mmCIF file of C-alpha atoms in Angstrom:
data_model
loop_
_atom_site.group_PDB
_atom_site.id
_atom_site.type_symbol
_atom_site.label_atom_id
_atom_site.label_comp_id
_atom_site.label_asym_id
_atom_site.label_seq_id
_atom_site.Cartn_x
_atom_site.Cartn_y
_atom_site.Cartn_z
ATOM 1 C CA MET A 1 0.111 -0.231 0.116
ATOM 2 C CA SER A 2 2.672 2.396 0.869
ATOM 3 C CA ASN A 3 4.425 2.674 -2.711
ATOM 4 C CA ALA A 4 0.931 3.330 -4.276
ATOM 5 C CA ILE A 5 0.156 5.897 -1.497
ATOM 6 C CA LEU A 6 3.803 7.864 -2.257
ATOM 7 C CA GLU A 7 3.129 7.438 -5.745
ATOM 8 C CA SER A 8 0.174 9.119 -5.970
ATOM 9 C CA GLY A 9 1.885 12.027 -4.882
ATOM 10 C CA ALA A 10 2.184 12.449 -8.560
ATOM 11 C CA ALA A 11 -1.430 13.673 -8.718
ATOM 12 C CA MET A 12 -1.210 16.708 -6.656
ATOM 13 C CA ALA A 13 -1.268 20.090 -7.999
ATOM 14 C CA ASP A 14 0.247 23.118 -6.481
ATOM 15 C CA ARG A 15 -2.602 25.468 -5.481
ATOM 16 C CA ALA A 16 -3.325 29.084 -4.905
ATOM 17 C CA PRO A 17 -5.032 30.282 -1.876
ATOM 18 C CA ARG A 18 -8.690 30.887 -2.575
ATOM 19 C CA HIS A 19 -9.809 34.417 -1.789
ATOM 20 C CA GLY A 20 -13.102 35.868 -1.757
ATOM 21 C CA VAL A 21 -16.321 34.286 -1.041
ATOM 22 C CA GLU A 22 -18.261 31.474 -2.656
ATOM 23 C CA GLU A 23 -21.457 30.117 -1.976
ATOM 24 C CA LEU A 24 -21.650 26.393 -1.242
ATOM 25 C CA SER A 25 -23.427 23.102 0.431
ATOM 26 C CA MET A 26 -22.145 21.705 3.532
ATOM 27 C CA GLN A 27 -21.518 18.582 1.701
ATOM 28 C CA GLN A 28 -19.542 20.862 -1.301
ATOM 29 C CA ALA A 29 -17.338 22.014 1.961
ATOM 30 C CA LEU A 30 -16.642 19.287 3.225
ATOM 31 C CA ASN A 31 -15.316 18.043 -0.098
ATOM 32 C CA LEU A 32 -13.287 20.459 -1.000
ATOM 33 C CA ALA A 33 -11.677 20.527 2.521
ATOM 34 C CA LEU A 34 -10.842 17.033 2.269
ATOM 35 C CA ASP A 35 -9.461 17.543 -1.311
ATOM 36 C CA GLU A 36 -7.096 20.357 -0.206
ATOM 37 C CA VAL A 37 -5.746 18.128 2.522
ATOM 38 C CA LEU A 38 -4.687 15.475 0.564
ATOM 39 C CA ALA A 39 -3.018 17.966 -1.671
ATOM 40 C CA GLU A 40 -1.528 19.287 0.654
ATOM 41 C CA ASN A 41 -0.069 16.062 2.758
ATOM 42 C CA PRO A 42 0.440 13.084 1.016
ATOM 43 C CA LYS A 43 0.359 11.182 4.088
ATOM 44 C CA THR A 44 -3.370 12.082 4.346
ATOM 45 C CA LEU A 45 -5.791 8.411 3.561
ATOM 46 C CA VAL A 46 -9.361 8.806 3.193
ATOM 47 C CA PHE A 47 -11.566 5.496 3.783
ATOM 48 C CA GLY A 48 -14.712 4.475 4.433
ATOM 49 C CA GLU A 49 -17.494 2.263 3.827
ATOM 50 C CA ASP A 50 -18.454 3.425 0.044
ATOM 51 C CA CYS A 51 -15.893 6.300 0.359
ATOM 52 C CA GLY A 52 -14.013 5.199 -2.747
ATOM 53 C CA ARG A 53 -15.794 4.873 -5.898
ATOM 54 C CA LEU A 54 -19.160 5.507 -4.867
ATOM 55 C CA GLY A 55 -17.998 8.875 -3.066
ATOM 56 C CA GLY A 56 -19.609 7.959 0.341
ATOM 57 C CA VAL A 57 -23.402 8.013 0.872
ATOM 58 C CA PHE A 58 -23.699 11.657 1.177
ATOM 59 C CA ARG A 59 -21.345 12.068 -1.986
ATOM 60 C CA ILE A 60 -18.585 13.740 0.484
ATOM 61 C CA THR A 61 -15.489 11.864 -0.698
ATOM 62 C CA ASP A 62 -16.748 12.456 -4.522
ATOM 63 C CA GLY A 63 -14.444 12.680 -6.995
ATOM 64 C CA LEU A 64 -11.479 12.126 -4.812
ATOM 65 C CA GLN A 65 -10.487 8.722 -5.550
ATOM 66 C CA ALA A 66 -10.436 9.515 -9.114
ATOM 67 C CA LYS A 67 -8.113 12.197 -8.447
ATOM 68 C CA TYR A 68 -6.017 10.963 -5.926
ATOM 69 C CA GLY A 69 -6.275 7.082 -6.554
ATOM 70 C CA THR A 70 -7.132 3.864 -4.635
ATOM 71 C CA GLY A 71 -3.852 4.067 -2.582
ATOM 72 C CA ARG A 72 -5.002 7.262 -0.618
ATOM 73 C CA VAL A 73 -8.915 7.268 -0.634
ATOM 74 C CA PHE A 74 -10.158 3.624 -0.775
ATOM 75 C CA ASP A 75 -13.505 1.362 0.233
ATOM 76 C CA THR A 76 -13.309 -0.819 3.107
ATOM 77 C CA PRO A 77 -15.248 -3.628 4.638
ATOM 78 C CA LEU A 78 -18.544 -3.299 6.355
ATOM 79 C CA ALA A 79 -16.684 -3.790 9.810
ATOM 80 C CA GLU A 80 -16.043 -0.203 11.663
ATOM 81 C CA SER A 81 -13.424 -1.879 14.527
ATOM 82 C CA GLY A 82 -11.905 -2.484 11.444
ATOM 83 C CA ILE A 83 -12.066 0.749 9.906
ATOM 84 C CA LEU A 84 -10.568 2.456 12.963
ATOM 85 C CA GLY A 85 -7.909 -0.413 13.833
ATOM 86 C CA MET A 86 -6.339 0.151 10.843
ATOM 87 C CA SER A 87 -6.632 3.992 11.459
ATOM 88 C CA ALA A 88 -4.532 3.728 14.587
ATOM 89 C CA GLY A 89 -2.157 1.450 12.572
ATOM 90 C CA LEU A 90 -1.686 3.828 10.348
ATOM 91 C CA ALA A 91 -1.098 6.763 12.569
ATOM 92 C CA MET A 92 1.391 5.058 14.329
ATOM 93 C CA ALA A 93 2.830 4.338 10.829
ATOM 94 C CA GLY A 94 3.261 8.017 10.065
ATOM 95 C CA PHE A 95 0.028 8.363 8.079
ATOM 96 C CA HIS A 96 -2.940 11.185 9.225
ATOM 97 C CA PRO A 97 -6.059 8.975 8.501
ATOM 98 C CA ILE A 98 -9.272 10.687 7.763
ATOM 99 C CA PRO A 99 -11.865 7.154 8.041
ATOM 100 C CA GLU A 100 -15.739 7.849 8.072
ATOM 101 C CA VAL A 101 -17.745 6.234 10.241
ATOM 102 C CA GLN A 102 -21.188 5.651 7.607
ATOM 103 C CA PHE A 103 -23.699 6.498 10.339
ATOM 104 C CA ASP A 104 -23.080 7.524 13.754
ATOM 105 C CA GLY A 105 -25.099 5.148 15.204
ATOM 106 C CA PHE A 106 -22.073 2.438 13.116
ATOM 107 C CA ALA A 107 -19.946 3.475 15.775
ATOM 108 C CA TYR A 108 -20.855 1.372 18.595
ATOM 109 C CA PRO A 109 -19.107 -1.485 17.130
ATOM 110 C CA ALA A 110 -15.449 0.469 17.057
ATOM 111 C CA ILE A 111 -15.584 1.592 20.535
ATOM 112 C CA ASN A 112 -13.146 -0.418 21.898
ATOM 113 C CA GLN A 113 -10.746 0.910 19.216
ATOM 114 C CA ILE A 114 -11.408 4.897 19.432
ATOM 115 C CA VAL A 115 -11.201 4.537 23.433
ATOM 116 C CA CYS A 116 -8.456 1.770 23.976
ATOM 117 C CA GLN A 117 -6.253 2.350 21.544
ATOM 118 C CA ILE A 118 -6.671 5.749 19.184
ATOM 119 C CA ALA A 119 -7.598 8.007 22.463
ATOM 120 C CA ARG A 120 -5.090 6.381 24.548
ATOM 121 C CA MET A 121 -2.065 5.330 22.818
ATOM 122 C CA ASN A 122 -0.179 9.314 22.896
ATOM 123 C CA TYR A 123 -0.633 8.561 26.858
ATOM 124 C CA ARG A 124 0.684 4.838 26.720
ATOM 125 C CA SER A 125 3.542 5.698 24.748
ATOM 126 C CA ARG A 126 4.692 8.987 26.504
ATOM 127 C CA GLY A 127 3.677 11.225 23.887
ATOM 128 C CA THR A 128 6.213 9.617 21.677
ATOM 129 C CA MET A 129 3.029 8.109 19.578
ATOM 130 C CA PRO A 130 0.989 10.769 18.522
ATOM 131 C CA MET A 131 -2.478 9.695 16.820
ATOM 132 C CA PRO A 132 -3.419 12.257 14.233
ATOM 133 C CA VAL A 133 -6.678 10.261 13.419
ATOM 134 C CA THR A 134 -9.763 12.671 12.262
ATOM 135 C CA LEU A 135 -12.839 10.514 12.657
ATOM 136 C CA ARG A 136 -15.709 12.167 10.256
ATOM 137 C CA VAL A 137 -19.368 10.867 11.914
ATOM 138 C CA PRO A 138 -21.978 11.889 10.170
ATOM 139 C CA SER A 139 -24.185 12.745 13.109
ATOM 140 C CA PHE A 140 -27.391 13.454 14.535
ATOM 141 C CA GLY A 141 -30.852 13.473 13.013
ATOM 142 C CA GLY A 142 -33.191 15.574 10.813
ATOM 143 C CA ILE A 143 -33.443 13.012 7.964
ATOM 144 C CA ARG A 144 -36.128 10.790 8.882
ATOM 145 C CA ALA A 145 -33.513 7.694 8.381
ATOM 146 C CA PRO A 146 -34.418 4.254 10.138
ATOM 147 C CA GLU A 147 -32.673 2.977 13.224
ATOM 148 C CA HIS A 148 -29.012 3.470 14.175
ATOM 149 C CA HIS A 149 -28.819 5.598 11.507
ATOM 150 C CA GLY A 150 -29.531 9.264 13.914
ATOM 151 C CA GLU A 151 -27.727 9.516 17.365
ATOM 152 C CA SER A 152 -26.269 12.193 19.091
ATOM 153 C CA LEU A 153 -22.983 10.840 20.729
ATOM 154 C CA GLU A 154 -21.375 13.709 21.717
ATOM 155 C CA ALA A 155 -21.541 13.455 25.495
ATOM 156 C CA LEU A 156 -19.923 9.992 24.772
ATOM 157 C CA PHE A 157 -16.924 10.823 22.704
ATOM 158 C CA ALA A 158 -16.231 13.951 24.893
ATOM 159 C CA HIS A 159 -16.082 11.870 28.179
ATOM 160 C CA VAL A 160 -13.199 10.330 26.716
ATOM 161 C CA PRO A 161 -9.539 11.530 27.829
ATOM 162 C CA GLY A 162 -7.387 12.067 24.803
ATOM 163 C CA LEU A 163 -10.376 12.822 22.171
ATOM 164 C CA LYS A 164 -11.361 15.899 20.728
ATOM 165 C CA VAL A 165 -15.021 16.452 19.175
ATOM 166 C CA VAL A 166 -15.810 19.030 16.861
ATOM 167 C CA SER A 167 -18.918 19.893 15.031
ATOM 168 C CA PRO A 168 -19.444 22.569 12.507
ATOM 169 C CA SER A 169 -23.050 24.255 12.182
ATOM 170 C CA ASN A 170 -22.750 25.573 8.420
ATOM 171 C CA PRO A 171 -20.713 25.310 4.754
ATOM 172 C CA HIS A 172 -18.047 27.942 6.226
ATOM 173 C CA GLU A 173 -17.141 26.313 9.330
ATOM 174 C CA ALA A 174 -17.382 22.515 7.995
ATOM 175 C CA TYR A 175 -14.578 23.680 5.909
ATOM 176 C CA HIS A 176 -12.585 25.331 8.089
ATOM 177 C CA LEU A 177 -12.951 23.197 10.784
ATOM 178 C CA LEU A 178 -12.115 20.186 9.125
ATOM 179 C CA LYS A 179 -9.217 21.471 7.521
ATOM 180 C CA TYR A 180 -7.930 22.829 11.061
ATOM 181 C CA ALA A 181 -9.094 19.259 12.574
ATOM 182 C CA ALA A 182 -7.042 17.455 9.604
ATOM 183 C CA THR A 183 -3.384 18.999 10.654
ATOM 184 C CA ARG A 184 -3.775 18.218 14.605
ATOM 185 C CA PRO A 185 -1.745 15.892 15.812
ATOM 186 C CA ASP A 186 -4.503 14.367 18.377
ATOM 187 C CA PRO A 187 -7.845 12.318 17.318
ATOM 188 C CA VAL A 188 -10.505 14.569 16.449
ATOM 189 C CA ILE A 189 -14.383 13.141 16.177
ATOM 190 C CA PHE A 190 -15.467 15.602 13.403
ATOM 191 C CA MET A 191 -19.413 15.357 14.062
ATOM 192 C CA GLU A 192 -21.081 16.479 11.104
ATOM 193 C CA PRO A 193 -25.169 17.471 11.114
ATOM 194 C CA LYS A 194 -26.243 15.496 8.174
ATOM 195 C CA SER A 195 -29.173 17.403 7.884
ATOM 196 C CA ARG A 196 -27.116 20.158 7.416
ATOM 197 C CA TYR A 197 -25.504 18.099 4.122
ATOM 198 C CA TRP A 198 -27.465 20.261 1.546
ATOM 199 C CA GLN A 199 -28.071 23.973 3.306
ATOM 200 C CA LYS A 200 -25.936 26.155 1.087
ATOM 201 C CA GLY A 201 -23.697 29.263 2.883
ATOM 202 C CA GLU A 202 -21.312 31.365 2.176
ATOM 203 C CA VAL A 203 -17.639 30.172 2.833
ATOM 204 C CA THR A 204 -15.327 32.803 3.418
ATOM 205 C CA PHE A 205 -11.490 32.012 1.911
ATOM 206 C CA ASP A 206 -9.798 35.120 2.304
ATOM 207 C CA SER A 207 -6.528 35.600 4.266
ATOM 208 C CA ALA A 208 -8.505 37.840 7.209
ATOM 209 C CA ASP A 209 -10.151 35.125 7.995
ATOM 210 C CA PRO A 210 -8.302 32.092 7.731
ATOM 211 C CA ALA A 211 -9.747 29.525 9.515
ATOM 212 C CA GLY A 212 -13.268 30.363 10.415
ATOM 213 C CA SER A 213 -12.845 32.549 13.260
ATOM 214 C CA ALA A 214 -14.409 35.750 13.889
ATOM 215 C CA ALA A 215 -11.705 37.459 14.999
ATOM 216 C CA GLY A 216 -8.738 35.532 12.411
ATOM 217 C CA GLY A 217 -6.221 32.658 13.710
ATOM 218 C CA PRO A 218 -7.557 28.988 14.532
ATOM 219 C CA PRO A 219 -11.115 28.084 14.539
ATOM 220 C CA THR A 220 -10.341 26.149 18.325
ATOM 221 C CA GLY A 221 -13.276 28.119 20.661
ATOM 222 C CA ALA A 222 -17.108 29.048 20.430
ATOM 223 C CA LYS A 223 -17.972 31.934 17.933
ATOM 224 C CA VAL A 224 -20.920 34.047 18.466
ATOM 225 C CA MET A 225 -23.365 33.743 15.276
ATOM 226 C CA ARG A 226 -25.580 36.811 16.916
ATOM 227 C CA GLU A 227 -24.858 39.352 19.145
ATOM 228 C CA GLY A 228 -27.748 39.838 21.952
ATOM 229 C CA ARG A 229 -28.496 41.530 24.999
ATOM 230 C CA HIS A 230 -31.425 39.277 26.933
ATOM 231 C CA VAL A 231 -30.352 35.346 27.054
ATOM 232 C CA THR A 232 -27.736 33.378 25.360
ATOM 233 C CA LEU A 233 -28.626 30.213 23.502
ATOM 234 C CA ILE A 234 -25.991 27.929 23.083
ATOM 235 C CA ALA A 235 -25.838 24.789 20.653
ATOM 236 C CA TRP A 236 -23.851 22.945 18.213
ATOM 237 C CA GLY A 237 -24.444 21.334 14.744
ATOM 238 C CA ALA A 238 -27.927 21.745 13.104
ATOM 239 C CA MET A 239 -29.086 23.392 16.290
ATOM 240 C CA VAL A 240 -27.380 26.261 15.991
ATOM 241 C CA ALA A 241 -29.290 27.315 12.292
ATOM 242 C CA ARG A 242 -32.487 26.366 14.826
ATOM 243 C CA CYS A 243 -31.530 28.738 17.190
ATOM 244 C CA LEU A 244 -31.082 31.642 15.088
ATOM 245 C CA GLN A 245 -34.575 31.300 13.915
ATOM 246 C CA VAL A 246 -35.789 31.291 16.886
ATOM 247 C CA ALA A 247 -33.392 34.500 17.904
ATOM 248 C CA GLY A 248 -35.407 36.140 14.829
ATOM 249 C CA LEU A 249 -38.604 34.956 16.133
ATOM 250 C CA ALA A 250 -37.946 36.409 19.465
ATOM 251 C CA ALA A 251 -36.862 39.796 18.516
ATOM 252 C CA GLU A 252 -40.307 40.560 16.621
ATOM 253 C CA ASP A 253 -41.331 40.266 20.250
ATOM 254 C CA GLY A 254 -38.843 42.495 21.646
ATOM 255 C CA ILE A 255 -36.608 39.948 23.229
ATOM 256 C CA ASP A 256 -32.619 40.749 22.422
ATOM 257 C CA VAL A 257 -31.453 36.552 21.616
ATOM 258 C CA GLU A 258 -27.592 36.089 21.727
ATOM 259 C CA VAL A 259 -26.688 32.679 19.448
ATOM 260 C CA LEU A 260 -23.256 30.998 20.755
ATOM 261 C CA ASP A 261 -22.162 28.310 18.311
ATOM 262 C CA LEU A 262 -19.891 26.229 20.665
ATOM 263 C CA ARG A 263 -18.157 24.375 17.850
ATOM 264 C CA TRP A 264 -16.213 22.757 19.725
ATOM 265 C CA LEU A 265 -17.721 19.971 22.405
ATOM 266 C CA LYS A 266 -14.271 19.383 23.751
ATOM 267 C CA PRO A 267 -12.601 20.755 24.721
ATOM 268 C CA ILE A 268 -15.329 23.319 25.917
ATOM 269 C CA ASP A 269 -14.450 27.185 25.467
ATOM 270 C CA ALA A 270 -15.408 28.271 29.010
ATOM 271 C CA ALA A 271 -14.143 31.740 28.880
ATOM 272 C CA ALA A 272 -16.733 32.346 25.682
ATOM 273 C CA LEU A 273 -19.097 30.643 27.809
ATOM 274 C CA ALA A 274 -18.505 33.142 30.732
ATOM 275 C CA ALA A 275 -18.098 36.349 28.709
ATOM 276 C CA SER A 276 -21.769 35.641 26.552
ATOM 277 C CA VAL A 277 -23.728 34.572 29.943
ATOM 278 C CA ARG A 278 -21.959 37.498 31.679
ATOM 279 C CA LYS A 279 -23.371 39.732 28.924
ATOM 280 C CA THR A 280 -26.978 38.276 29.098
ATOM 281 C CA ARG A 281 -27.290 37.055 32.477
ATOM 282 C CA ARG A 282 -29.508 34.196 30.860
ATOM 283 C CA ALA A 283 -29.030 30.817 29.346
ATOM 284 C CA VAL A 284 -30.444 28.155 27.725
ATOM 285 C CA VAL A 285 -28.341 24.974 25.841
ATOM 286 C CA VAL A 286 -30.223 23.088 23.054
ATOM 287 C CA HIS A 287 -29.172 19.858 22.164
ATOM 288 C CA GLU A 288 -30.241 16.641 19.950
ATOM 289 C CA ALA A 289 -29.116 14.378 22.838
ATOM 290 C CA PRO A 290 -30.954 12.587 25.504
ATOM 291 C CA LEU A 291 -31.266 15.065 28.684
ATOM 292 C CA THR A 292 -29.751 13.093 31.459
ATOM 293 C CA SER A 293 -26.044 13.537 31.341
ATOM 294 C CA GLY A 294 -26.032 14.859 28.269
ATOM 295 C CA LEU A 295 -23.201 17.620 27.375
ATOM 296 C CA GLY A 296 -25.914 20.265 28.342
ATOM 297 C CA ALA A 297 -24.983 19.253 31.879
ATOM 298 C CA GLU A 298 -21.357 19.817 31.199
ATOM 299 C CA VAL A 299 -22.451 23.396 29.703
ATOM 300 C CA ALA A 300 -24.686 24.353 32.441
ATOM 301 C CA GLN A 301 -21.940 23.130 35.576
ATOM 302 C CA LEU A 302 -19.412 25.320 33.351
ATOM 303 C CA ILE A 303 -21.207 28.692 33.200
ATOM 304 C CA THR A 304 -22.808 28.211 36.633
ATOM 305 C CA GLN A 305 -19.170 27.696 38.332
ATOM 306 C CA SER A 306 -18.202 31.367 36.525
ATOM 307 C CA CYS A 307 -21.379 33.383 36.669
ATOM 308 C CA PHE A 308 -22.907 32.057 39.392
ATOM 309 C CA ASP A 309 -23.178 35.879 41.440
ATOM 310 C CA THR A 310 -24.597 37.411 37.709
ATOM 311 C CA LEU A 311 -27.169 34.785 36.782
ATOM 312 C CA LYS A 312 -31.201 35.892 37.095
ATOM 313 C CA ALA A 313 -32.192 32.270 36.361
ATOM 314 C CA PRO A 314 -31.176 28.724 36.094
ATOM 315 C CA VAL A 315 -29.701 27.261 33.263
ATOM 316 C CA GLU A 316 -31.915 25.906 31.083
ATOM 317 C CA ARG A 317 -31.980 22.565 28.930
ATOM 318 C CA ILE A 318 -33.738 21.722 25.897
ATOM 319 C CA THR A 319 -32.790 18.548 24.499
ATOM 320 C CA GLY A 320 -34.219 15.220 23.168
ATOM 321 C CA PHE A 321 -36.294 12.783 25.350
ATOM 322 C CA ASP A 322 -34.603 10.366 27.461
ATOM 323 C CA VAL A 323 -35.712 7.393 25.125
ATOM 324 C CA PRO A 324 -33.424 5.545 22.144
ATOM 325 C CA TYR A 325 -33.417 7.665 19.089
ATOM 326 C CA PRO A 326 -36.369 7.724 16.882
ATOM 327 C CA SER A 327 -36.819 6.433 13.213
ATOM 328 C CA GLY A 328 -38.857 8.134 10.806
ATOM 329 C CA ASP A 329 -41.516 10.663 11.774
ATOM 330 C CA LEU A 330 -40.919 10.653 15.336
ATOM 331 C CA GLU A 331 -37.870 12.533 14.568
ATOM 332 C CA ASP A 332 -40.104 15.370 14.761
ATOM 333 C CA GLU A 333 -41.328 14.776 18.327
ATOM 334 C CA TYR A 334 -38.025 14.411 19.213
ATOM 335 C CA ILE A 335 -36.142 16.694 18.358
ATOM 336 C CA PRO A 336 -35.874 20.468 19.810
ATOM 337 C CA ASN A 337 -38.046 22.654 17.877
ATOM 338 C CA ILE A 338 -39.013 25.959 17.720
ATOM 339 C CA ASP A 339 -41.872 26.659 20.139
ATOM 340 C CA ARG A 340 -40.027 24.110 23.253
ATOM 341 C CA ILE A 341 -36.921 26.659 22.153
ATOM 342 C CA LEU A 342 -39.204 30.032 22.572
ATOM 343 C CA PHE A 343 -40.718 28.166 25.672
ATOM 344 C CA GLY A 344 -37.277 28.017 27.481
ATOM 345 C CA ILE A 345 -36.253 31.395 27.030
ATOM 346 C CA GLN A 346 -39.678 32.344 28.126
ATOM 347 C CA ARG A 347 -38.944 30.070 31.377
ATOM 348 C CA VAL A 348 -35.413 32.056 32.082
ATOM 349 C CA LEU A 349 -36.959 35.261 31.503
ATOM 350 C CA GLU A 350 -39.769 34.971 33.580
ATOM 351 C CA TYR A 351 -37.923 33.292 36.194
ATOM 352 C CA ARG A 352 -38.294 35.038 39.864
ATOM 353 C CA ARG A 353 -36.235 34.001 42.782
ATOM 354 C CA GLY A 354 -38.079 32.758 46.216
#
């Protein structure tokens, strides 16, 4: 395999930096990011179930095998444990694997490889064996898929020492966050909101914003998507767009809502949380995962720890329910909707002590 990988370097062409703004779907933005990462680093490999010839079930890897060859972009058997076990071995051999688990519910068979090998190898080797594995996981719900095709596993992954977890909310974030994650020496779980794959948005390539951060520089923290004064909505992935919808509706009633895209779920940007909530003095966390032990509890704890003296109300959580992630049309009842989020805002605005 190594000869084929190195020979495929001939397929790489010099790239001029992209400038300006393009309107892309998230699928196109992710495809472009992978294309550029493959071109920039001959040690990068992209693989997974149907990722080669088909280009992935969501076409995220479309055209990449034809461009870079079967040695660098290839299909794997339907065996997630094998995909992640191979990823660990390739990383140990000096490659930067970018595997894909086809749906988040398919990640469970690979938990041993993710938790016991990929997450721990750098610790086990006393820092001599980094694990530059960027695991792409089409995640969350919103497409009314069958069982096991929609999950919210961020709390599970975030609980594992050694893993970093990130989830983009729009095409701009998807492009810049994936390019950044793919250069890290640490394992990154890249949770892609599959319901947003086909939503288009502007992607900025200007050097003034090289990595998708509002202030420039690496996209390593949370990002304020809308400024507000009365309450902060905190979300990630597909729920950011929904919170922006809610903020627009709330503004019609004179409620000024700030929307904070967490982006990185591990590590969490505690400073950005504190800055936003100290300004608005109220917070509502929104996520698709079940309520109990969801990541919203960790976010609420961080807010309470840093903003206890300024909070006007307890932190509210609007989440999925404590049931297995439902299939088909039942998703509509499970995923936080506009009315539930508006109700959460109402609760924190109307809260009175005593």
